XYZ file of C-alpha atoms in Angstrom:
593
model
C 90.007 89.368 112.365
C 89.701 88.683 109.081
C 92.770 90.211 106.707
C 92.649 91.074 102.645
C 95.340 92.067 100.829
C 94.128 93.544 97.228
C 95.803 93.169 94.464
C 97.528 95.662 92.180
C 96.191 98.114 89.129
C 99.551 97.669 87.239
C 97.768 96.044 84.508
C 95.434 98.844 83.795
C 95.551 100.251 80.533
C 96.581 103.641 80.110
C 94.434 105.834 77.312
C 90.880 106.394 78.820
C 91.617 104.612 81.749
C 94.839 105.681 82.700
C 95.257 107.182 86.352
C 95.914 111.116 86.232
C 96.669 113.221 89.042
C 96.377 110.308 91.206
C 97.620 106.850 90.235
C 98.211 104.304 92.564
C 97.255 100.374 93.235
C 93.829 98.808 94.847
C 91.589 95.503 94.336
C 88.671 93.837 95.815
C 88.397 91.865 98.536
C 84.908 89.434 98.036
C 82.945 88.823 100.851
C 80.383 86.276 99.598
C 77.005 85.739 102.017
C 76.364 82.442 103.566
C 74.135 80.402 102.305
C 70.611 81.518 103.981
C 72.816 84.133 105.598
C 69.463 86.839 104.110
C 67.152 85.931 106.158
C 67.272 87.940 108.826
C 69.363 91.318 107.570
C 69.730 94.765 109.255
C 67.655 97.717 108.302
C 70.347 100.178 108.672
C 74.187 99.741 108.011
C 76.405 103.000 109.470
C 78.811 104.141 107.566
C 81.793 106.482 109.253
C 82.994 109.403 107.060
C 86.258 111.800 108.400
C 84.733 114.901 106.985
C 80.784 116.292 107.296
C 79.539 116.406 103.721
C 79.545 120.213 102.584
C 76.846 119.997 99.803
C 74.271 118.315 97.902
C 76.116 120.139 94.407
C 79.681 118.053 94.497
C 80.574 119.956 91.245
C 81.937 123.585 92.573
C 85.392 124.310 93.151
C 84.715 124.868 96.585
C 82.936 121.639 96.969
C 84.539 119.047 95.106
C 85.642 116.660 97.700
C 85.433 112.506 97.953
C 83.502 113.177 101.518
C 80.657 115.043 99.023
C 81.400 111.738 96.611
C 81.181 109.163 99.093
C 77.042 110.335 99.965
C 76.869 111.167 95.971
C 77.184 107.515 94.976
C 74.221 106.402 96.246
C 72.271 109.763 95.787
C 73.066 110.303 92.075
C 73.197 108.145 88.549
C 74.525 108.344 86.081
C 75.655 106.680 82.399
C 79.179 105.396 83.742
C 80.835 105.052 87.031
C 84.280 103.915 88.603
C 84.643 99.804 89.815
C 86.452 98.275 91.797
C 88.980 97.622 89.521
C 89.088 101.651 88.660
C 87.638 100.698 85.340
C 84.563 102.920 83.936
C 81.609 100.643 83.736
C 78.513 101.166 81.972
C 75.206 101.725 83.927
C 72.796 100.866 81.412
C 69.952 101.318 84.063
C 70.778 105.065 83.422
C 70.987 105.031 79.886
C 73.032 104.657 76.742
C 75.663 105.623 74.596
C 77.255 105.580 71.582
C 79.959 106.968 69.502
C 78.637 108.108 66.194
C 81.543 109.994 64.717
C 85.314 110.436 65.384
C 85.551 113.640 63.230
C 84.278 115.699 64.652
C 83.991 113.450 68.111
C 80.005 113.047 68.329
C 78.229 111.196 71.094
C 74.673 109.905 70.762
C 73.198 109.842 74.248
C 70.295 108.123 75.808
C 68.454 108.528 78.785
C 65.771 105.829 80.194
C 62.574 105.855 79.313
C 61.874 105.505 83.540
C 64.545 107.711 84.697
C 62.784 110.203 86.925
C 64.156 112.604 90.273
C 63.267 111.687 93.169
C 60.385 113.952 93.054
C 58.584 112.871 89.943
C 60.205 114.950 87.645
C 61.763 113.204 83.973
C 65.579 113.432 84.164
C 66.019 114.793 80.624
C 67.382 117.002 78.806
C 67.307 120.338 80.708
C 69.580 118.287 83.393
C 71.959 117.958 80.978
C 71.969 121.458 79.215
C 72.659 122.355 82.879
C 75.081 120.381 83.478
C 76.849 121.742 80.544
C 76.180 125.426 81.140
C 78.119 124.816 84.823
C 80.860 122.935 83.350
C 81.667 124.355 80.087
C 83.128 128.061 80.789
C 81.212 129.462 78.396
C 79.086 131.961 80.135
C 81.419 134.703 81.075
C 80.474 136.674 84.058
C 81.821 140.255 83.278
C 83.862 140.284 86.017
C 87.849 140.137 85.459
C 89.521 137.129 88.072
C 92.113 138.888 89.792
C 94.205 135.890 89.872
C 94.347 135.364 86.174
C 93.693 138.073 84.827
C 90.625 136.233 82.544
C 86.921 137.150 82.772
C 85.296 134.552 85.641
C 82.527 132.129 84.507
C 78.760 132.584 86.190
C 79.013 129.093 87.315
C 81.929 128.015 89.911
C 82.719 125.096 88.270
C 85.365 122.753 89.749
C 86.678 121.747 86.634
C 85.794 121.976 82.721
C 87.569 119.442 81.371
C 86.296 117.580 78.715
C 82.921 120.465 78.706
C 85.319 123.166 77.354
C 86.044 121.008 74.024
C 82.249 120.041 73.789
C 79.863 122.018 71.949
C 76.333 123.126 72.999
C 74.515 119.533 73.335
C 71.653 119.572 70.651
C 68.198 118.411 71.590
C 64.605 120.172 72.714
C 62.840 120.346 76.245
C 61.939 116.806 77.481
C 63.790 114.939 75.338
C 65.370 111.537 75.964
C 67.903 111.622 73.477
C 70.819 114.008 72.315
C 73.841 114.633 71.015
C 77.552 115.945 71.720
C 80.187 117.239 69.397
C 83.173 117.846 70.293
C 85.341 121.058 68.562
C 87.978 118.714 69.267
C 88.877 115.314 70.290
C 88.883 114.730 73.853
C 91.144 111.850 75.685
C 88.298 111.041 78.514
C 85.169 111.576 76.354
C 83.897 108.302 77.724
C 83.897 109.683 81.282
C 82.803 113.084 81.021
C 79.238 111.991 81.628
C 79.998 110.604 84.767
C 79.931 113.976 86.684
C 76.142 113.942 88.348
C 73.706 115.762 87.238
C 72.238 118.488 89.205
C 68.006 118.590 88.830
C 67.369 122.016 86.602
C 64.037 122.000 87.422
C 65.217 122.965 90.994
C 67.751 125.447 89.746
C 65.161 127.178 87.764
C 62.415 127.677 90.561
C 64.806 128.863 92.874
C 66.385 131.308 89.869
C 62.679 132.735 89.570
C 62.384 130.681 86.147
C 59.024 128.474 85.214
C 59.729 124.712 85.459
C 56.860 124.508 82.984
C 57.227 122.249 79.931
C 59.941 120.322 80.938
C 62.381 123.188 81.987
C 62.217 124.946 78.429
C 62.316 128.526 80.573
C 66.108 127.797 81.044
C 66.470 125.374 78.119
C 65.763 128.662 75.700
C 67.774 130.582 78.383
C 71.158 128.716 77.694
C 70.832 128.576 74.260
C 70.296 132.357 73.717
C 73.195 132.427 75.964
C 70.707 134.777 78.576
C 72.800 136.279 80.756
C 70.556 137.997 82.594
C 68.354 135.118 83.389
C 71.305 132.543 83.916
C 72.819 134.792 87.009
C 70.671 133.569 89.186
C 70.320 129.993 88.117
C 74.481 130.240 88.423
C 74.239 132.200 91.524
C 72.231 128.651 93.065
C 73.992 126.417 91.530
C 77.163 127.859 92.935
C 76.157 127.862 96.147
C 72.024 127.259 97.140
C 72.759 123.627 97.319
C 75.580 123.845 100.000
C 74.868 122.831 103.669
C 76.037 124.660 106.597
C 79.239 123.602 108.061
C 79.639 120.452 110.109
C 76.057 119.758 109.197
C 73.938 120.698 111.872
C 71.032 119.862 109.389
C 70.082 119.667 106.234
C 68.029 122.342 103.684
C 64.518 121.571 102.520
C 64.792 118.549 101.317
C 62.206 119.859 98.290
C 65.042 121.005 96.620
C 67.235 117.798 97.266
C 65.764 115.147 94.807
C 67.965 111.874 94.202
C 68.616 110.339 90.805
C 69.857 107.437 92.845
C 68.968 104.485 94.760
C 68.668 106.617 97.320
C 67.779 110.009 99.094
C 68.360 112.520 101.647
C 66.275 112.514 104.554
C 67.834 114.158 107.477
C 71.006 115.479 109.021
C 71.636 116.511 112.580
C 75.593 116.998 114.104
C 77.196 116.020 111.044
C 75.032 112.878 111.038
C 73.423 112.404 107.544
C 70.795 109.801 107.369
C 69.368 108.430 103.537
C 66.412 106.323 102.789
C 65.781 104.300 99.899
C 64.583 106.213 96.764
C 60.963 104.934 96.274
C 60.836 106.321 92.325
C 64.135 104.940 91.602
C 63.589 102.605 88.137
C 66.388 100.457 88.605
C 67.021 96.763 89.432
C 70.690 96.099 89.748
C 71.304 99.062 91.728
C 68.253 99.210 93.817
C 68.843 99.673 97.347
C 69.207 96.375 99.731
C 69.169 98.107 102.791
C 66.295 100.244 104.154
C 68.584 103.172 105.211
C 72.174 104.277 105.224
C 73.793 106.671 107.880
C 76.917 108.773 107.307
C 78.302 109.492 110.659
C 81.473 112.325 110.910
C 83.972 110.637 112.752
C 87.604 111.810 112.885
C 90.360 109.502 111.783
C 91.294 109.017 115.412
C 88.368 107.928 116.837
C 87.241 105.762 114.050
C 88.686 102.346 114.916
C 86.909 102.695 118.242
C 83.741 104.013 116.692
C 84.030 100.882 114.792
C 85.083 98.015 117.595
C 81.984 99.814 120.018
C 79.665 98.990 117.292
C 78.598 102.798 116.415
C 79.306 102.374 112.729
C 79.487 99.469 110.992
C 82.096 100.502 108.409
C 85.002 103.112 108.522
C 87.624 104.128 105.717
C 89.834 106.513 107.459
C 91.352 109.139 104.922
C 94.752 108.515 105.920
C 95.564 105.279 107.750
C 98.351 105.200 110.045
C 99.907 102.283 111.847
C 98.194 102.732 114.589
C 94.868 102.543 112.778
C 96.266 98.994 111.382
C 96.964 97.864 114.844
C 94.072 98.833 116.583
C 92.160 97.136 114.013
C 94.439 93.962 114.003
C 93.825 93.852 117.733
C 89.479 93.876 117.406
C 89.273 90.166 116.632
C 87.333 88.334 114.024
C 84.227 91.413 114.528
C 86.159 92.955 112.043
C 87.365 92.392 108.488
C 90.126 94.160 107.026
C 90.777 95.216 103.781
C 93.738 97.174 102.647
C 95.870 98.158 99.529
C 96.957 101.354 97.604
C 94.479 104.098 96.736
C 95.031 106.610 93.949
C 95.137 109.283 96.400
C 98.843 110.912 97.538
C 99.599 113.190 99.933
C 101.650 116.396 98.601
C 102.546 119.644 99.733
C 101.519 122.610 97.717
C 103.190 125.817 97.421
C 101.647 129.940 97.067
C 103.603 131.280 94.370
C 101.880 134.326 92.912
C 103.327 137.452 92.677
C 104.661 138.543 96.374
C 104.230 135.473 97.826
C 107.128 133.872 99.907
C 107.355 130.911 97.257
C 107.296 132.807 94.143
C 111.054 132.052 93.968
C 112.101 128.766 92.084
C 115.267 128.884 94.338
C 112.895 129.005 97.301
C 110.380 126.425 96.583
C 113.327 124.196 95.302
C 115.125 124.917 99.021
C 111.685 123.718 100.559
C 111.697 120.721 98.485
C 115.192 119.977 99.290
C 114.631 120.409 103.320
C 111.246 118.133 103.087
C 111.927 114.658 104.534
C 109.771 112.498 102.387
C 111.814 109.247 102.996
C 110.925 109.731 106.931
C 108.051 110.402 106.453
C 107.468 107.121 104.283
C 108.914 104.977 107.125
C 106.793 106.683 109.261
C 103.613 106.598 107.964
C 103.583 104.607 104.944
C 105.266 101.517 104.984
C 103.939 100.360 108.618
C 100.954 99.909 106.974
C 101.331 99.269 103.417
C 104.794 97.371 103.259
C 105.285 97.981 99.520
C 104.667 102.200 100.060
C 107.286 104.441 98.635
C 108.926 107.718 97.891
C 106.790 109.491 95.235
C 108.149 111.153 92.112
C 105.641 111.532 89.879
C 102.703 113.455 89.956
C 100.165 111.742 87.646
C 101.712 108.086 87.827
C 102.802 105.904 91.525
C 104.893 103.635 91.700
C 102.417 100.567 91.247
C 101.342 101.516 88.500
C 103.221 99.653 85.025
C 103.954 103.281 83.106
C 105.566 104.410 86.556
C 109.042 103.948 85.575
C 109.094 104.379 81.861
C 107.551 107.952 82.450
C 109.934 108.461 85.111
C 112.991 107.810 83.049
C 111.963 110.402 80.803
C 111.493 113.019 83.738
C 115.295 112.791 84.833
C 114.213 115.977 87.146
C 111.901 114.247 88.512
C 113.806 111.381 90.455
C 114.519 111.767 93.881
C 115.365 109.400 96.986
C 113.271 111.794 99.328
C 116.087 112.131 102.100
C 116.342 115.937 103.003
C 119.338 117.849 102.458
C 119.827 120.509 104.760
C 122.678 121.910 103.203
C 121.244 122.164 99.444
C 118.311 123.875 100.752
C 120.767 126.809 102.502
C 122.777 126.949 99.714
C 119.605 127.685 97.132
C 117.863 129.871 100.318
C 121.880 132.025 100.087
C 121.611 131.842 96.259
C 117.812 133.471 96.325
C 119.531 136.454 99.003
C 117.218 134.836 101.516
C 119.326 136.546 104.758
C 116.949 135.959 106.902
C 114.784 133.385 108.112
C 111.881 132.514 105.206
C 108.666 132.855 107.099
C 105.755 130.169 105.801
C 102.568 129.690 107.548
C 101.870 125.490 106.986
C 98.160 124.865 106.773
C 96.478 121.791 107.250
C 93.285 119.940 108.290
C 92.951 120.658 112.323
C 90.780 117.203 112.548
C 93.729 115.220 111.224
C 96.654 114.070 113.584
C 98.749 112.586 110.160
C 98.775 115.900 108.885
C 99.524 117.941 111.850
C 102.596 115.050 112.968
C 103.772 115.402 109.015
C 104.332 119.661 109.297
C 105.666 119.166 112.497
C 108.156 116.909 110.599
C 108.509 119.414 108.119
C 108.801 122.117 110.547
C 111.835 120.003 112.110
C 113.827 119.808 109.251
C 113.039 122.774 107.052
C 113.329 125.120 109.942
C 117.642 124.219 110.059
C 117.305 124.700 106.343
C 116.464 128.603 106.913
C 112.877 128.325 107.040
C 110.661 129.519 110.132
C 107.812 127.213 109.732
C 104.373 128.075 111.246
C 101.556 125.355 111.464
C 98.205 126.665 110.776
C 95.344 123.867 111.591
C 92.041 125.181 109.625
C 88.758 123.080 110.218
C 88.075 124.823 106.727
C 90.796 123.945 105.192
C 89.073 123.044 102.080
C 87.828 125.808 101.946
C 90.391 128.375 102.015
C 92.653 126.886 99.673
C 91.327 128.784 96.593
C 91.483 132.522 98.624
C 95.222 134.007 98.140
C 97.300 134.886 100.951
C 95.105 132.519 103.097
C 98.109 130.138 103.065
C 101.911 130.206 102.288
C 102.157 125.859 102.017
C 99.488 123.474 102.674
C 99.777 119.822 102.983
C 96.620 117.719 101.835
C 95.945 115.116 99.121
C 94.547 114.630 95.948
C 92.148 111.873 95.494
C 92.423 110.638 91.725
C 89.468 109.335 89.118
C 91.876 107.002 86.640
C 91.869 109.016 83.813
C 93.770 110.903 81.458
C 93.033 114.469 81.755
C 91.664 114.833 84.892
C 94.647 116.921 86.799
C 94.525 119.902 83.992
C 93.133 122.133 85.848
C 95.508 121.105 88.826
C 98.551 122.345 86.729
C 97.291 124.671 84.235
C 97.224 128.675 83.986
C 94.159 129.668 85.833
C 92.987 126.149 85.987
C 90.319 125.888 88.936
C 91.815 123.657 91.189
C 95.202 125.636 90.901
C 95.285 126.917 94.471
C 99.004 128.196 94.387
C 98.699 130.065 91.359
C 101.046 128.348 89.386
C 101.981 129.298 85.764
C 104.039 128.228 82.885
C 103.854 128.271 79.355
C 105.511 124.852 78.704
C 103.153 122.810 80.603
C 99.822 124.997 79.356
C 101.111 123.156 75.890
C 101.735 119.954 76.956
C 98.478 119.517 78.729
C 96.719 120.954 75.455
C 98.297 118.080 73.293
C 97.369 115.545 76.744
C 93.537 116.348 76.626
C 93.535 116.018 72.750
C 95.310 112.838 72.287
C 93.720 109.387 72.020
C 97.209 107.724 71.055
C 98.262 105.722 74.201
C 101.512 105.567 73.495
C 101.956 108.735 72.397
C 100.053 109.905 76.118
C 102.955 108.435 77.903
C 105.609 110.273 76.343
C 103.749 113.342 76.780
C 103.457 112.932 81.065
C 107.119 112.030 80.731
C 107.432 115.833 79.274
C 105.019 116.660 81.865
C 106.659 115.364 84.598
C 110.426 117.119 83.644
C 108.606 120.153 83.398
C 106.777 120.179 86.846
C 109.475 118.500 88.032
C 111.963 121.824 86.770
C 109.451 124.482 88.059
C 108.882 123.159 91.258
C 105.402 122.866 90.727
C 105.093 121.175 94.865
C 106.403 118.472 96.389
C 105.046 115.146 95.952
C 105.110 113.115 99.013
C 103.864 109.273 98.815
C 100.919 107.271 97.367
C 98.307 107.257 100.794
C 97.731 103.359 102.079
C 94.024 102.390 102.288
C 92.456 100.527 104.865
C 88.933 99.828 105.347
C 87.872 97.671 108.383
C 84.368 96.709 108.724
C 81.621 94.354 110.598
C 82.086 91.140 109.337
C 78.178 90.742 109.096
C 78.508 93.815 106.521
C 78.185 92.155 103.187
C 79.560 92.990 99.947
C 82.249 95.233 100.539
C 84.736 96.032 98.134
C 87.472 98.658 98.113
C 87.493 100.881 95.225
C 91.145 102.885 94.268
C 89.834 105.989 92.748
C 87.914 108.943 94.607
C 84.749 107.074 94.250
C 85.461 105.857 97.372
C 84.062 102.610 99.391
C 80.355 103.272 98.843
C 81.203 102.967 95.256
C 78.223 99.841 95.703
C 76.995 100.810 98.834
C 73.266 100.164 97.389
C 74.136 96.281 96.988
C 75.569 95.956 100.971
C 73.972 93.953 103.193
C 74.200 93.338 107.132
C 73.117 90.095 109.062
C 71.554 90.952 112.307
């Protein structure tokens, strides 16, 4: 067997490229070809994912997840993307940009001459009115959201960072070229084009709109601001491009056209098989192998999916030592790759009105009774040596800023051994007399996640707590319905940038599953999203940090290890940090027969 170490991020910048909700370490691991080693190459390289995709649209709240991302990177294009390195690079293949102003923050963008769907269609400028419609929350619905009390969007959106500062984008039906301006600056602006476009002309037919003249039906639609006619075109986009669970197949694949290297050509059992994209226009990212399979296999049975030859690749979600071990015990098959990734595991906590944690003193007892140190020796540091307890919620510990944001986030700092007895004295101090029920969900398909609330349940349940675990196959799923869960253990998977966890923390921010609220950090993450001083960024996550840190936001638990162990005929390989995933460059791999 063949063993990588990668090397650290800590000399990223921060600014655009500093790691937000998620920060942590990674590298690349080269793999060079021998020479003549092309000559006889595999049509098909396997590739095992932990989760069965959930839709072809990555960009609701519902269906944001890196198992969506991992089958999006070769299906979609775009003007930048995440390395290897968890730098944005350019994909000029795509199309251009440049910055024309910085007040007011204007964007000139161009889109290839060649850039087509996988269909035939242009990619132009109704894509990316689209795309702004979904993700800007400016089409108000009518309808009040019970959790925040603010009128709900028409489109679902996961996020709207960086869409909510940008104004309408200016340009006709068809066009090639357009422009941005932002009603303020934005810390990311460089990024926010990276979220995939979604093909309007799709959206349209299936809204009952013309896709005549280059999607000007819903071009003149969103910029009258149409409600009427953009309900349905939300009403799809929110959900008419989601698969049915576990993937027993896939929907007409009419209204599934690729922007990529790639497309979808069939699912069956939460297999999911691609074929290279015949109209794609590009060189450099052209597909090298004939077709790519994404096969579900749990974290558990991965390594062996892997050693009996089933998949050629496998990147379980969260390693354990035994997933080093078995893979340290195939031979010289299988390379190994491993480092940090800028995902971390964390507990989050319900705390809306009525719900068991809506008590600081409570969800400060649960932090207290949480043993995060164990659970570092357990699962962490068997695998990646240099793991640790995690304090922070938008920096780790690899990263250079880690400590200096730390030591202004005094609040923050914590060894991660569990104290028993602070937790019953803040559970006596709440009038908790009785036994604090909390029903614990996780992901059923994980073993790591079901041994770590068993841990939990162990400690916490001395503490005062009665501790129920509650495996969900649709866990995902259920984390944005209230009441569905009291604490739920799972991980964010980070992009490297500034502003990307705002609607994590913020007031009715969309990925904000325990209803948190406070005033204090609303502001701070308003002067975050708005500031391009780097220095100035860092002492604003150190207020950040003391704040969440104060509230008791959740509980941070450790940076997650990354592994990847693959055929060592698979060529090209190269382990990416952020949420991008492994198939970051999927289209380049190669395997030798």
């Amino acid at each position: 067997m063949r063993n990588k170490r990668t090397m650290t991020l800590a000399a990223l910048s921060i600014g655009a490229l500093m790691l937000s909700a998620c920060g942590s370490a990674g590298g690349t691991a080269e793999t060079p070809a021998s020479e003549g080693a092309t000559e006889d190459l595999a049509t098909t390289i396997n590739i095992a994912i932990s989760q069965a995709p959930t839709a072809y649209n990555g960009g609701t709240a519902a269906t944001n997840a890196v198992y969506n991302t991992y089958v999006d990177n070769l299906t979609t294009s775009s003007w930048v993307a995440f390395n290897a390195e968890g730098n944005l690079e350019k994909n000029e293949e795509f199309g251009t940009y440049e910055k024309t102003s910085d007040d007011p923050l204007t964007v000139k963008y161009t889109i290839n001459e060649d850039a087509v769907w996988s269909d035939g269609t242009a990619i132009d400028f109704d894509d990316v009115l689209l795309q702004w419609a979904a993700f800007s929350g400016t089409h108000p619905s009518g309808e009040t959201d019970p959790e925040s009390g603010a009128e709900a969007d028409l489109f679902l959106a996961s996020s709207t960072n960086g869409f909510g500062q940008m104004e309408m984008p200016e340009g006709e039906p068809g066009a090639k070229e357009f422009e941005v301006v932002y009603s303020e600056p934005y810390a990311d602006w460089e990024s926010v084009m990276s979220t995939a476009l979604m093909p309007a002309h799709i959206a349209a037919e299936q809204a009952g709109l013309s896709a005549e003249g280059d999607g000007a039906e819903l071009v003149e639609a969103i910029q009258n601001d149409d409600r009427a006619a953009l309900t349905p075109v939300s009403e799809f986009w929110n959900t008419g491009w989601n698969y049915e669970a576990d993937l027993p197949t896939l929907p007409d694949t009419a209204i599934l056209p690729s922007s990529g290297p790639y497309v979808l050509d069939n699912a069956a059992n939460g297999t999911l098989t691609l074929v290279k994209n015949d109209q794609y226009w590009g060189e450099e990212r052209a597909g090298k192998t004939d077709t790519i399979v994404f096969k579900t296999v749990v974290d558990e049975e991965a390594v062996q999916a892997l050693q009996n030859g089933d998949v050629d690749i496998i990147e379980p979600s969260s390693p354990t030592v035994d997933t080093k071990t078995a893979l340290e015990q195939i031979g010289e098959t299988v390379t190994v790759d491993t480092g940090q990734s800028l995902t971390f595991s964390h507990v989050d906590l319900d705390q809306r009105p009525g719900a068991v944690f809506e008590d600081l003193k409570v969800r400060q007892a649960f932090a207290k009774c949480i043993p995060v140190a164990d659970m570092v020796d357990k699962f962490v540091t068997p695998v990646d040596p240099e793991g640790s307890v995690l304090n922070l919620h938008e920096y780790q510990p690899a990263q250079a800023d880690y400590e200096t944001v730390l030591e202004g986030a005094p609040a923050a700092e914590s060894d991660g051994v569990a104290d028993i007895e602070g937790a019953k004295a803040l559970l006596a101090e709440a009038g908790k007399t009785e036994p604090v029920k909390v029903s614990m969900m996780h992901a059923s398909t994980s073993q790591l996640r079901a041994d770590q609330v068993a841990l939990i349940k162990d400690s916490c349940d001395k503490a005062g707590f009665e501790i129920t675990p509650q495996p969900e196959a649709e866990w995902s799923a259920k984390l944005s319905q209230p009441g569905a869960w009291d604490a739920v253990v799972f991980g964010w998977a980070g992009s490297g940038l500034v502003a990307s966890g705002e609607s994590i923390y913020v007031s009715g921010g969309e990925q904000n599953f325990g209803g948190y609220t406070d005033e204090e950090v609303d502001r701070i993450w308003s002067e975050i999203v708005t500031n391009t001083d780097t220095e100035k960024v860092v002492g604003l996550k150190s207020e950040l940090e003391q704040r969440l840190a104060e509230t008791q936001y959740n509980v941070v638990l450790y940076a997650n290890p990354n592994i990847a162990g693959y055929s060592s005929k698979l060529q090209g390989v190269e382990l990416n940090p952020t949420q991008t995933g492994i198939t970051w460059n999927a289209y380049s791999w190669t395997k030798q027969n």
